[in-house]
CSV table of C-alpha atoms in Angstrom, one decimal:
chain,number,residue,atom,x,y,z
E,1,MET,CA,-26.3,-51.4,47.0
E,2,SER,CA,-28.2,-54.6,46.4
E,3,ALA,CA,-31.2,-53.3,48.9
E,4,THR,CA,-31.1,-50.3,47.0
E,5,GLY,CA,-31.6,-51.7,43.3
E,6,SER,CA,-33.9,-54.1,44.9
E,7,SER,CA,-36.1,-51.1,46.1
E,8,PHE,CA,-35.5,-49.4,42.4
E,9,GLU,CA,-36.9,-52.7,40.6
E,10,CYS,CA,-40.0,-54.0,43.3
E,11,GLY,CA,-41.0,-50.0,44.2
E,12,GLN,CA,-41.9,-52.0,47.4
E,13,SER,CA,-41.0,-48.7,49.9
E,14,PRO,CA,-42.1,-45.8,48.8
E,15,VAL,CA,-39.2,-43.6,49.2
E,16,SER,CA,-37.7,-45.8,46.5
E,17,PRO,CA,-38.8,-42.8,42.8
E,18,VAL,CA,-37.0,-40.5,44.7
E,19,ILE,CA,-33.9,-43.4,44.7
E,20,LYS,CA,-34.1,-43.8,41.8
E,21,ARG,CA,-34.3,-40.9,40.3
E,22,LEU,CA,-30.9,-40.2,42.2
E,23,TYR,CA,-29.4,-43.2,41.2
E,24,CYS,CA,-29.9,-41.8,37.7
E,25,MET,CA,-28.3,-38.5,37.9
E,26,LEU,CA,-25.5,-40.5,40.1
E,27,CYS,CA,-25.4,-42.3,36.7
E,28,ILE,CA,-24.4,-39.3,34.5
E,29,ASP,CA,-20.6,-38.3,35.1
E,30,THR,CA,-19.3,-35.8,37.7
E,31,GLU,CA,-19.0,-32.7,35.7
E,32,GLU,CA,-22.6,-32.9,34.6
E,33,LEU,CA,-24.1,-33.5,38.4
E,34,MET,CA,-21.9,-29.7,39.8
E,35,GLU,CA,-23.9,-28.3,36.2
E,36,ASN,CA,-27.4,-29.9,37.2
E,37,PHE,CA,-26.4,-29.4,41.3
E,38,ASP,CA,-30.4,-28.1,41.9
E,39,ASP,CA,-32.3,-30.6,41.0
E,40,PHE,CA,-29.8,-33.3,42.7
E,41,SER,CA,-30.4,-31.1,45.9
E,42,LYS,CA,-34.3,-30.9,44.9
E,43,PHE,CA,-34.3,-34.5,44.9
E,44,MET,CA,-32.1,-34.8,48.2
E,45,LYS,CA,-34.3,-32.7,49.8
E,46,GLU,CA,-36.9,-35.0,49.1
E,47,LEU,CA,-35.5,-38.2,50.2
E,48,ASN,CA,-34.2,-36.2,53.5
E,49,ASP,CA,-37.8,-36.4,54.1
E,50,TYR,CA,-38.2,-40.0,53.8
E,51,ALA,CA,-35.1,-40.0,56.5
E,52,LEU,CA,-37.2,-41.5,59.5
E,53,ARG,CA,-38.7,-44.2,57.0
E,54,LEU,CA,-35.6,-45.5,55.6
E,55,ASN,CA,-34.6,-48.9,56.5
E,56,LYS,CA,-30.6,-50.0,56.7
E,57,GLU,CA,-29.2,-49.9,53.5
E,58,GLU,CA,-31.6,-46.4,52.1
E,59,LYS,CA,-29.7,-44.5,55.4
E,60,ARG,CA,-26.4,-45.6,53.6
E,61,PHE,CA,-27.5,-44.5,50.6
E,62,LEU,CA,-29.1,-41.5,51.8
E,63,ASP,CA,-25.7,-40.7,54.0
E,64,SER,CA,-23.4,-41.3,50.5
E,65,VAL,CA,-25.4,-38.7,48.9
E,66,LEU,CA,-25.6,-36.7,51.6
E,67,ARG,CA,-21.9,-36.8,51.7
E,68,LEU,CA,-21.9,-36.1,48.3
E,69,GLN,CA,-24.1,-33.4,48.2
E,70,LYS,CA,-22.1,-31.2,50.5
E,71,ALA,CA,-18.9,-31.9,49.4
E,72,LEU,CA,-21.2,-30.6,45.9
E,73,THR,CA,-22.2,-27.7,48.1
E,74,SER,CA,-18.8,-26.4,49.3
E,75,ASP,CA,-16.2,-28.0,46.1
E,76,ALA,CA,-18.3,-28.1,42.9
E,77,SER,CA,-18.8,-24.2,42.6
E,78,PHE,CA,-14.7,-23.5,43.0
E,79,VAL,CA,-13.8,-26.7,40.9
E,80,ILE,CA,-16.1,-25.7,38.1
E,81,VAL,CA,-15.2,-21.7,38.7
E,82,VAL,CA,-11.1,-23.4,38.7
E,83,GLU,CA,-11.3,-25.4,35.3
E,84,ASN,CA,-13.4,-22.6,33.2
E,85,VAL,CA,-10.2,-20.7,34.7
E,86,LYS,CA,-7.9,-23.5,33.8
E,87,GLU,CA,-10.0,-23.7,30.4
E,88,CYS,CA,-9.4,-20.2,29.3
E,89,HIS,CA,-6.2,-19.7,30.3
E,90,ILE,CA,-4.8,-22.5,28.2
E,91,GLU,CA,-7.2,-20.7,25.7
E,92,VAL,CA,-5.4,-17.4,26.1
E,93,SER,CA,-2.2,-19.4,26.1
E,94,GLU,CA,-3.5,-21.2,22.9
E,95,ALA,CA,-4.1,-18.0,21.1
E,96,VAL,CA,-0.7,-16.2,22.3
E,97,ASN,CA,1.6,-19.3,21.3
E,98,ASN,CA,-0.3,-18.9,18.4
E,99,GLN,CA,0.2,-15.1,17.7
E,100,ILE,CA,4.0,-15.7,19.1
E,101,GLU,CA,4.2,-18.6,15.9
E,102,ILE,CA,2.1,-16.2,13.5
E,103,VAL,CA,4.8,-13.2,14.4
E,104,LYS,CA,7.9,-15.1,13.8
E,105,GLU,CA,6.6,-16.2,11.2
E,106,THR,CA,5.7,-12.8,9.4
E,107,MET,CA,9.4,-11.5,10.8
E,108,GLU,CA,10.4,-13.8,8.8
E,109,VAL,CA,8.6,-12.5,5.7
E,110,GLN,CA,9.5,-8.9,6.9
E,111,GLU,CA,12.9,-9.8,6.8
E,112,GLU,CA,13.4,-11.9,3.8
E,113,ILE,CA,12.2,-8.5,2.9
E,114,LEU,CA,14.5,-6.4,4.1
E,115,GLY,CA,17.0,-8.7,2.7
E,116,ILE,CA,15.9,-8.2,-0.8
E,117,CYS,CA,15.9,-3.9,-0.3
E,118,PHE,CA,19.6,-4.7,0.2
E,119,ASN,CA,20.5,-6.1,-2.3
E,120,GLU,CA,18.2,-4.0,-4.7
E,121,GLU,CA,19.5,-0.9,-2.9
E,122,LYS,CA,23.1,-2.1,-3.4
E,123,ARG,CA,22.5,-2.8,-7.0
E,124,VAL,CA,20.8,0.7,-6.9
E,125,ASP,CA,24.3,2.1,-5.6
E,126,ASP,CA,26.3,0.5,-8.1
E,127,ARG,CA,24.4,1.8,-11.3
E,128,LEU,CA,24.3,5.3,-9.2
E,129,GLU,CA,28.1,5.3,-9.3
E,130,PHE,CA,28.2,3.8,-12.9
E,131,LEU,CA,25.9,6.5,-14.1
E,132,GLN,CA,27.7,9.6,-11.6
E,133,LYS,CA,31.4,8.5,-13.9
E,134,GLU,CA,28.8,9.2,-16.8
E,135,VAL,CA,27.2,12.1,-15.6
E,136,LYS,CA,30.6,13.8,-15.2
E,137,PRO,CA,31.3,14.1,-19.0
E,138,LEU,CA,28.1,15.1,-19.3
E,139,LEU,CA,27.7,18.0,-17.2
E,140,LYS,CA,30.6,19.7,-18.7
E,141,ARG,CA,29.0,19.4,-22.4
E,142,LYS,CA,25.9,20.6,-20.7
E,143,LYS,CA,27.7,24.1,-18.8
E,144,ALA,CA,29.6,24.2,-22.6
E,145,LEU,CA,26.2,24.3,-24.0
E,146,GLN,CA,24.5,26.2,-22.1
E,147,GLY,CA,27.1,28.7,-22.6
E,148,GLU,CA,26.6,28.5,-27.0
E,149,PHE,CA,23.6,28.9,-25.6
E,150,GLN,CA,23.7,32.2,-24.3
E,151,ASP,CA,26.1,33.1,-27.2
E,152,ASN,CA,23.6,32.5,-29.7
E,153,VAL,CA,20.9,34.1,-27.6
E,154,THR,CA,22.4,37.6,-27.2
E,155,LYS,CA,23.3,36.9,-31.6
E,156,LEU,CA,20.0,36.2,-32.4
E,157,ILE,CA,18.5,39.2,-29.9
E,158,SER,CA,21.8,41.4,-31.8
E,159,ARG,CA,20.3,40.5,-35.3
E,160,ARG,CA,16.9,40.5,-34.8
E,161,ARG,CA,17.1,44.4,-33.6
E,162,PHE,CA,19.5,44.8,-36.6
E,163,LEU,CA,16.4,44.0,-38.4
E,164,VAL,CA,13.4,45.9,-36.9
E,165,ASP,CA,15.8,48.5,-38.0
E,166,LEU,CA,16.4,47.4,-41.8
E,167,PRO,CA,12.8,48.0,-42.8
E,168,GLU,CA,13.0,51.7,-42.0
E,169,LYS,CA,16.0,51.6,-43.8
E,170,GLN,CA,15.2,50.2,-46.8
E,171,LYS,CA,11.9,52.9,-46.0
E,172,GLU,CA,14.5,56.0,-46.4
E,173,LEU,CA,16.2,53.9,-49.7
E,174,GLY,CA,13.2,53.8,-51.4
E,175,GLU,CA,12.7,57.5,-50.7
E,176,ASP,CA,16.2,57.7,-51.9
E,177,MET,CA,15.7,55.8,-55.0
E,178,LYS,CA,13.0,58.0,-56.6
E,179,PRO,CA,14.4,61.2,-57.6
E,180,ILE,CA,17.4,58.5,-58.7
E,181,ASP,CA,15.1,56.9,-60.7
E,182,ALA,CA,14.0,59.5,-62.0
E,183,SER,CA,17.7,61.0,-63.1
E,184,MET,CA,17.6,57.0,-64.3
E,185,GLU,CA,15.3,57.8,-67.2
E,186,LYS,CA,17.6,61.2,-67.8
E,187,ALA,CA,20.5,59.7,-68.4
E,188,LYS,CA,19.1,56.7,-70.8
E,189,ARG,CA,17.5,59.3,-73.4
E,190,CYS,CA,21.0,60.5,-72.7
E,191,ARG,CA,22.9,57.4,-73.5
E,192,LYS,CA,20.7,56.9,-76.1
E,193,ALA,CA,21.3,60.3,-77.5
E,194,LEU,CA,24.9,60.3,-77.4
E,195,GLU,CA,25.4,56.6,-78.8
E,196,GLU,CA,23.3,58.4,-82.0
E,197,MET,CA,25.3,61.2,-82.0
E,198,HIS,CA,28.4,58.6,-81.4
E,199,HIS,CA,27.3,56.7,-84.6
E,200,ASP,CA,26.6,59.3,-87.2
E,201,ALA,CA,29.8,60.8,-86.2
E,202,VAL,CA,31.5,57.2,-87.0
E,203,THR,CA,29.1,57.2,-90.6
E,204,VAL,CA,30.6,60.9,-91.2
E,205,ALA,CA,33.9,60.0,-90.5
E,206,LYS,CA,34.0,57.0,-92.8
E,207,LYS,CA,32.1,58.9,-95.6
E,208,LEU,CA,35.5,61.5,-95.2
E,209,GLY,CA,37.9,57.9,-95.6
E,210,SER,CA,39.3,58.4,-92.7
E,211,PRO,CA,40.1,55.2,-90.6
E,212,VAL,CA,38.4,53.9,-88.0
E,213,VAL,CA,39.4,51.9,-85.6
E,214,GLU,CA,36.7,49.6,-84.9
């Protein structure tokens, strides 16, 4: 490659500019070269057009880059596709692995929640058992109170009905009281007259000297 390097520097060969451009492309890494394959092929066509005018070193360079071009043509797309698939597969695998870890973490959290729920359920069951023991006498008392309530309601209804009848009875008694009141006035006059006659009789008896029992 010393002759090629010399031609790059001196620029004596008419093909030197093309070789120089190809040389610059060869200085990039293989990945970038595969991505810029179209430009590389364009420069290769220009170099191949000078094939009959190349010196020995330039022909060796041409043969070398032709082999590279052929390999790139046949294998570059395959390599790129496989590497892309590999990269995609790795990304998907990493995503799945991350998802697995996340699911495991959420499962652990869920298991903790289930444990808390089981413990809480046990406490609730114990509390219910205790309350059921407390409820039994209360239910018995409630049943007794319901019986008393029913009896008292029955008595209240009976008294209410009786109360409804009392005003009418009271009215009847009021009507009956009118003649009694009239007779009472007459009785008062009679009593007063009797008392006066009694008093007069006592007075007369005293005047006669008859003993009077006080």
